[in-house]
Coordinates of C-alpha atoms in Angstrom, one line a residue:
M284 CA 94.5 123.4 84.8
Q285 CA 91.6 121.6 83.3
L286 CA 91.8 118.7 83.7
H287 CA 90.6 115.8 81.6
P288 CA 86.7 114.3 82.7
T289 CA 88.7 110.6 83.2
F290 CA 90.0 111.7 85.5
S291 CA 87.5 112.3 88.2
L292 CA 86.5 107.9 89.8
T293 CA 82.8 107.8 88.4
S294 CA 81.8 105.8 91.2
L295 CA 82.3 105.0 94.7
L296 CA 82.5 101.4 94.4
D297 CA 86.0 102.0 91.7
N298 CA 87.9 101.0 94.2
D299 CA 88.4 98.0 96.5
F300 CA 86.7 95.4 97.9
Y301 CA 88.6 94.5 100.6
K302 CA 88.1 98.5 101.2
F303 CA 84.4 97.9 101.8
T304 CA 84.8 95.0 103.7
M305 CA 87.0 96.3 106.6
Q306 CA 84.4 99.3 106.5
Q307 CA 81.9 97.3 107.8
G308 CA 84.0 96.1 110.3
V309 CA 85.7 99.3 111.6
V310 CA 82.0 100.8 111.8
K311 CA 80.7 98.4 113.7
L312 CA 83.7 97.6 116.4
F313 CA 85.4 100.9 116.6
P314 CA 83.7 103.5 114.7
G315 CA 85.7 106.2 117.4
A316 CA 88.8 105.7 115.7
K317 CA 91.5 107.9 114.1
A318 CA 93.3 106.4 111.4
R319 CA 96.9 108.1 109.3
Y320 CA 98.2 107.3 106.2
A321 CA 101.7 108.5 103.9
F322 CA 102.2 107.9 100.1
I323 CA 105.7 106.4 99.6
N324 CA 107.7 107.2 96.9
R325 CA 109.0 103.5 96.8
G326 CA 109.8 104.3 92.8
K327 CA 111.9 107.1 93.9
H328 CA 109.8 108.5 90.9
V329 CA 110.2 112.3 89.5
F330 CA 106.9 114.3 89.5
P331 CA 106.2 116.7 87.0
P332 CA 105.6 120.5 87.5
G333 CA 101.5 121.3 88.4
F334 CA 100.7 117.2 89.5
S335 CA 100.1 118.0 93.0
K336 CA 97.4 121.0 91.8
A337 CA 96.2 118.4 89.3
L338 CA 95.9 115.7 91.8
R339 CA 94.1 118.3 94.7
E340 CA 91.5 119.0 91.2
S341 CA 91.2 115.2 90.9
V342 CA 91.2 114.4 95.1
N343 CA 87.9 117.8 94.7
E344 CA 86.0 116.0 92.4
M345 CA 86.0 112.8 94.5
A346 CA 83.7 114.4 96.6
S347 CA 80.6 114.4 94.5
L348 CA 80.9 110.2 94.1
K349 CA 78.2 108.2 96.1
L350 CA 76.4 105.2 96.0
S351 CA 73.5 104.6 93.5
R352 CA 70.9 102.5 93.8
E353 CA 71.4 100.2 90.9
E354 CA 75.3 100.1 92.9
K355 CA 73.5 98.8 96.3
L356 CA 71.7 96.4 94.2
F357 CA 74.2 95.0 93.1
L358 CA 75.9 94.5 96.6
Q359 CA 72.9 92.9 98.2
D360 CA 73.0 90.5 95.5
N361 CA 76.1 89.8 95.9
C362 CA 77.3 90.2 98.6
P363 CA 75.1 88.4 101.6
Y364 CA 77.5 89.1 104.4
L365 CA 77.6 93.4 104.1
D366 CA 74.6 94.0 106.3
P367 CA 71.8 96.5 105.5
V368 CA 72.9 98.0 108.0
Y369 CA 76.4 98.8 106.5
L370 CA 74.1 99.5 103.0
D371 CA 72.4 102.1 104.1
F372 CA 75.4 104.0 105.7
L373 CA 77.5 103.1 102.6
E374 CA 74.7 104.5 100.7
G375 CA 75.4 107.9 102.7
Y376 CA 78.7 108.0 102.4
R377 CA 80.9 111.0 100.5
F378 CA 85.0 111.0 100.4
N379 CA 85.1 114.1 102.0
P380 CA 88.6 115.5 100.3
E381 CA 90.2 117.6 103.5
E382 CA 90.9 114.5 105.1
V383 CA 93.6 114.7 101.8
H384 CA 96.8 117.1 102.8
I385 CA 98.4 117.2 98.9
E386 CA 102.3 118.9 98.7
Q387 CA 105.2 119.2 96.0
H388 CA 108.6 119.8 96.9
G389 CA 110.3 120.6 93.2
D390 CA 109.6 116.6 91.8
Q391 CA 108.3 114.9 94.8
L392 CA 105.5 114.1 96.4
E393 CA 104.2 114.3 99.8
V394 CA 100.5 113.1 100.1
H395 CA 99.4 112.4 103.3
V396 CA 95.4 111.7 105.1
E397 CA 94.1 111.9 108.6
G398 CA 90.4 111.1 109.9
L399 CA 88.4 109.1 111.9
W400 CA 89.5 105.4 110.2
Y401 CA 85.7 104.3 109.0
R402 CA 85.8 107.4 106.6
T403 CA 89.5 107.1 105.5
I404 CA 89.7 103.6 105.3
L405 CA 88.2 104.5 101.6
W406 CA 91.1 106.6 100.3
E407 CA 93.9 104.7 99.6
V408 CA 93.1 102.9 96.3
P409 CA 91.6 105.7 94.6
L410 CA 94.6 107.6 95.4
M411 CA 97.1 105.8 94.3
A412 CA 95.3 105.1 91.0
L413 CA 94.6 109.0 90.2
I414 CA 98.5 109.1 91.1
S415 CA 99.4 106.5 88.7
E416 CA 97.0 107.8 85.7
L417 CA 98.1 111.1 86.7
F418 CA 101.2 110.4 86.0
Y419 CA 101.8 108.8 82.9
K420 CA 99.4 111.3 82.1
L421 CA 101.4 114.6 82.9
H422 CA 104.3 113.1 81.8
H423 CA 102.6 112.9 78.1
A424 CA 103.8 108.5 78.0
V425 CA 102.4 106.5 75.3
R426 CA 100.7 103.3 75.3
L427 CA 99.7 100.4 73.5
S428 CA 96.9 100.8 71.6
D429 CA 93.4 99.8 73.1
A430 CA 93.5 96.6 70.1
E431 CA 97.2 95.1 71.5
V432 CA 96.1 95.9 75.1
I433 CA 92.9 93.2 74.7
A434 CA 95.4 90.8 72.8
L435 CA 98.4 90.7 75.2
T436 CA 95.7 90.6 77.8
R437 CA 94.5 88.1 76.3
K438 CA 97.1 86.1 75.7
K439 CA 97.7 86.5 79.4
I440 CA 94.6 84.8 80.7
E441 CA 94.4 82.0 77.5
G442 CA 98.1 81.2 79.1
Y443 CA 96.5 80.5 82.8
V444 CA 93.2 78.7 81.4
R445 CA 96.1 76.4 80.0
L446 CA 97.5 76.1 83.8
G447 CA 94.1 74.8 84.4
V448 CA 94.8 78.1 87.4
T449 CA 92.4 80.4 88.6
V450 CA 93.0 84.1 88.6
A451 CA 91.5 86.7 90.4
E452 CA 92.4 90.4 89.2
F453 CA 94.4 93.0 91.2
G454 CA 95.2 95.8 89.6
T455 CA 93.5 99.1 90.7
R456 CA 95.6 100.6 92.4
R457 CA 98.4 100.6 89.4
R458 CA 96.9 100.6 87.0
Y459 CA 98.1 102.4 84.1
A460 CA 94.7 104.1 83.9
Y461 CA 90.7 103.9 84.5
D462 CA 90.5 102.6 80.7
V463 CA 93.2 100.4 80.6
H464 CA 91.5 98.4 83.6
R465 CA 88.4 98.3 81.5
L466 CA 90.1 97.1 78.6
A467 CA 91.8 94.0 81.0
L468 CA 88.7 93.1 81.8
K469 CA 86.7 93.1 79.3
A470 CA 89.6 90.8 77.9
L471 CA 90.0 89.1 81.3
K472 CA 86.1 87.9 81.2
D473 CA 85.4 87.3 77.4
H474 CA 88.6 84.9 77.2
G475 CA 89.5 83.7 81.0
Q476 CA 86.4 81.3 81.4
G477 CA 87.6 78.7 83.6
A478 CA 90.7 80.6 84.6
F479 CA 89.0 84.9 85.7
I480 CA 87.0 83.8 88.7
G481 CA 86.8 87.6 89.8
S482 CA 87.7 91.4 90.3
S483 CA 89.4 93.2 93.4
N484 CA 87.8 96.4 91.4
V485 CA 83.7 96.2 92.9
H486 CA 83.1 98.7 90.3
M487 CA 84.7 96.6 87.3
A488 CA 83.3 93.6 88.9
M489 CA 79.6 94.9 88.9
L490 CA 80.4 96.4 84.7
Y491 CA 81.5 92.6 83.9
Q492 CA 79.6 90.5 85.5
T493 CA 82.7 88.7 88.0
K494 CA 82.8 88.3 91.9
P495 CA 84.5 91.0 93.4
I496 CA 86.7 89.5 95.7
G497 CA 89.2 90.1 98.5
T498 CA 88.5 89.5 102.8
H499 CA 91.0 92.2 104.4
A500 CA 95.0 94.4 104.2
H501 CA 97.8 95.1 106.1
E502 CA 96.1 98.6 108.2
W503 CA 93.7 96.0 109.6
F504 CA 96.6 93.8 112.1
M505 CA 98.6 97.4 112.2
F506 CA 95.6 99.0 113.1
H507 CA 95.1 96.3 116.3
A508 CA 98.5 96.5 116.8
A509 CA 98.2 100.4 118.3
R510 CA 94.9 99.2 120.3
Y511 CA 96.0 95.7 121.7
G512 CA 99.9 95.1 121.0
F513 CA 102.1 93.6 118.8
K514 CA 101.8 90.5 120.3
M515 CA 97.9 90.9 120.3
A516 CA 97.8 91.8 116.8
N517 CA 97.1 88.9 114.0
A518 CA 95.1 87.2 116.8
M519 CA 92.7 90.1 118.1
G520 CA 91.9 90.7 114.4
L521 CA 91.2 87.0 113.7
Q522 CA 89.0 87.2 115.8
H523 CA 87.3 90.1 115.7
W524 CA 87.6 89.5 111.7
V525 CA 85.2 86.6 112.5
E526 CA 83.1 88.1 114.9
V527 CA 82.6 90.8 112.2
F528 CA 81.3 88.0 109.1
R529 CA 81.0 84.5 111.1
G530 CA 83.0 82.5 108.7
D531 CA 82.6 84.4 105.2
L532 CA 85.2 85.5 103.7
G533 CA 88.2 83.9 105.0
I534 CA 91.4 84.1 103.8
A535 CA 93.5 85.8 106.0
L536 CA 96.3 87.6 105.1
S537 CA 100.0 86.9 106.9
D538 CA 102.7 89.0 106.8
T539 CA 101.9 91.7 109.0
Y540 CA 104.7 91.0 111.6
T541 CA 106.1 88.3 109.0
T542 CA 104.8 84.9 108.9
E543 CA 106.6 83.1 111.3
V544 CA 105.4 84.9 113.7
F545 CA 101.5 84.9 112.7
F546 CA 102.0 80.4 112.8
K547 CA 102.5 80.8 116.4
Q548 CA 99.4 82.6 116.5
F549 CA 97.3 80.5 114.2
D550 CA 96.4 77.8 116.1
K551 CA 93.8 75.2 115.4
M552 CA 90.8 77.7 116.0
Y553 CA 91.6 80.0 113.5
S554 CA 93.5 77.0 111.2
K555 CA 89.9 75.7 110.7
L556 CA 87.4 78.5 110.9
F557 CA 89.4 80.2 107.5
D558 CA 89.4 78.7 104.2
G559 CA 93.5 79.8 103.5
V560 CA 95.7 82.2 103.5
R561 CA 97.1 85.3 101.3
H562 CA 100.5 85.7 100.7
D563 CA 102.1 89.2 99.8
S564 CA 105.6 89.3 100.6
G565 CA 109.2 87.0 100.8
D566 CA 109.6 83.8 98.8
A567 CA 106.5 81.8 97.6
L568 CA 107.3 78.6 97.1
Q569 CA 109.4 78.6 101.1
F570 CA 105.5 80.4 101.9
A571 CA 103.7 77.3 100.7
D572 CA 105.9 74.6 102.3
K573 CA 105.3 76.7 105.5
V574 CA 101.5 76.6 105.1
I575 CA 101.5 73.2 104.3
N576 CA 103.3 71.8 106.9
H577 CA 101.4 74.5 109.3
Y578 CA 98.1 72.5 108.6
H579 CA 99.5 69.3 108.6
S580 CA 101.5 69.4 111.9
L581 CA 97.8 69.9 113.4
G582 CA 96.4 67.6 111.8
I583 CA 93.7 69.6 109.4
D584 CA 94.7 68.3 105.3
P585 CA 96.3 71.0 103.1
K586 CA 94.3 70.3 100.4
T587 CA 90.9 71.0 101.9
K588 CA 92.8 74.7 102.1
T589 CA 94.1 77.8 100.3
I590 CA 96.8 79.9 99.5
I591 CA 96.4 83.2 97.8
F592 CA 99.2 84.3 95.9
S593 CA 99.1 88.4 94.9
D594 CA 102.7 89.0 95.0
G595 CA 104.1 90.8 92.0
L596 CA 103.0 87.7 90.1
N597 CA 103.5 86.7 86.3
Y598 CA 103.1 83.6 83.8
D599 CA 106.1 82.9 85.0
K600 CA 105.7 82.7 88.8
V601 CA 102.2 81.5 88.1
A602 CA 103.4 78.5 86.6
R603 CA 106.6 77.8 88.8
I604 CA 104.4 78.6 92.2
A605 CA 101.3 76.1 90.4
A606 CA 103.4 73.1 89.7
Y607 CA 105.0 73.1 92.8
C608 CA 101.4 73.1 94.9
Q609 CA 100.2 70.8 92.7
D610 CA 98.5 68.5 94.6
K611 CA 99.7 69.0 98.2
I612 CA 97.3 72.1 99.0
G613 CA 94.4 74.7 97.7
I614 CA 95.5 77.7 95.4
S615 CA 94.5 80.9 93.8
F616 CA 95.9 83.9 91.9
G617 CA 95.7 87.2 92.4
I618 CA 97.6 89.2 89.9
G619 CA 97.6 93.0 90.0
T620 CA 99.6 95.7 87.7
N621 CA 100.9 92.7 85.5
L622 CA 97.5 92.7 84.0
T623 CA 96.2 96.7 84.7
N624 CA 99.8 98.4 83.8
D625 CA 101.8 96.8 81.5
V626 CA 101.6 98.5 78.3
G627 CA 104.5 100.2 77.8
P628 CA 105.9 102.5 80.6
E629 CA 107.7 101.3 83.4
P630 CA 104.5 100.8 86.2
M631 CA 104.7 102.4 89.0
N632 CA 106.5 101.2 92.6
I633 CA 104.3 103.1 95.0
V634 CA 102.0 102.7 97.8
I635 CA 99.8 104.5 100.5
K636 CA 100.1 103.2 104.2
M637 CA 98.5 103.9 107.7
T638 CA 101.1 105.2 109.8
A639 CA 99.4 106.0 112.7
A640 CA 96.3 104.7 114.7
H641 CA 94.1 106.2 117.4
P642 CA 91.6 104.7 119.2
Q643 CA 89.1 105.7 120.6
D644 CA 89.9 105.4 124.2
G645 CA 93.1 105.7 123.6
E646 CA 96.2 107.9 121.9
W647 CA 98.0 108.4 118.1
T648 CA 100.5 105.1 117.8
E649 CA 102.5 104.5 115.5
V650 CA 101.9 101.1 113.2
V651 CA 104.2 98.9 111.7
K652 CA 104.4 96.4 108.6
L653 CA 106.8 93.6 108.9
S654 CA 107.0 92.4 105.8
D655 CA 108.8 88.7 105.2
E656 CA 111.0 91.0 103.3
P657 CA 112.6 93.4 104.4
G658 CA 112.6 96.1 101.5
K659 CA 108.3 96.3 102.6
H660 CA 109.0 97.4 105.8
T661 CA 106.7 100.3 106.4
G662 CA 106.8 103.0 110.1
T663 CA 109.5 104.8 111.5
E664 CA 113.4 102.7 112.2
Q665 CA 112.4 103.4 115.8
A666 CA 109.0 101.2 116.3
I667 CA 110.1 98.4 113.8
N668 CA 113.3 98.0 116.2
L669 CA 110.1 98.2 118.6
A670 CA 107.9 95.9 116.7
K671 CA 111.0 93.1 116.1
T672 CA 112.2 93.3 120.2
I673 CA 108.8 92.5 121.5
L674 CA 107.8 89.8 118.4
N675 CA 111.1 88.6 118.9
I676 CA 111.7 88.6 115.5
H677 CA 115.6 88.7 115.0

């Protein structure tokens, strides 16, 4: 089965920025650590015959991707916190398709990744993007025309301009297709002046001369639990982030083990060091109240801090959050699927999550995520219950 050329990614940087920033941290601090990841089909999607074979071919083609000279210069010019040693490393990095295990059982897909963490950390986002694009292609889905995609995206970003909010595009992992992603970016750049501030996708940021946006993901704190225990995971994760980036990239992700637990450990030092926090699950307005109250309790003016909202956003949610937070705290929005997969067919509900970590001097340890929304928990029931017990989560 020969795949259409657009199925193989064309750039090593066609990935979310936080994967590269975390990779720099892993290379520096945990070069011998290993990780396992698994695909989770939250939406119970049905995969057509031959899907695993098509995905395997796409993954194999990724072995030829490498950082170009132009891409390295873009990172040097726009991301001064990525140090020269790391950029030299990235120049020599190649995807190893043997780290990805793909099986299909009837209409269900299994994907697992295993290997050194500093290598395997880059697989999650492009794998999801490939699964999503192949899914629509092999189901012969029909989408809006290019002109309609541009017009719809223009309407959305002009709405955000009128709201007076800033918006970044976060939609790589569940995009309809690479071509749709580019159409959306073009419309955002052309019509979003004053509102559109950047993309989580480094390749797209380079193509459309905007800012790559991101800091770290749940896996950063999930690994720290495997290495240091659940009670120390947030504090050690934050401490190591500060050690690597020295004050840059200062938005902390707060819901790996629930926001309640996070804020017990996000003390005055971290609250001052970090520019703000990112919301990724649970009720957005309740979260805003928690954050504002937390800063007030420490004598910090919330207006000097920022919340990045990034949980399943659309215009109505953004408008409600913006009105609620006005004059209380700084806000910005990361919008994903609604910008890159709102073209007719139902967006996929899929994730790839770290399932286990092996610190260099440790052993394989199951990891979990305890979201503010129980439906987003990941991990085995036994490991989730253990984490809840240790962290006194009821």
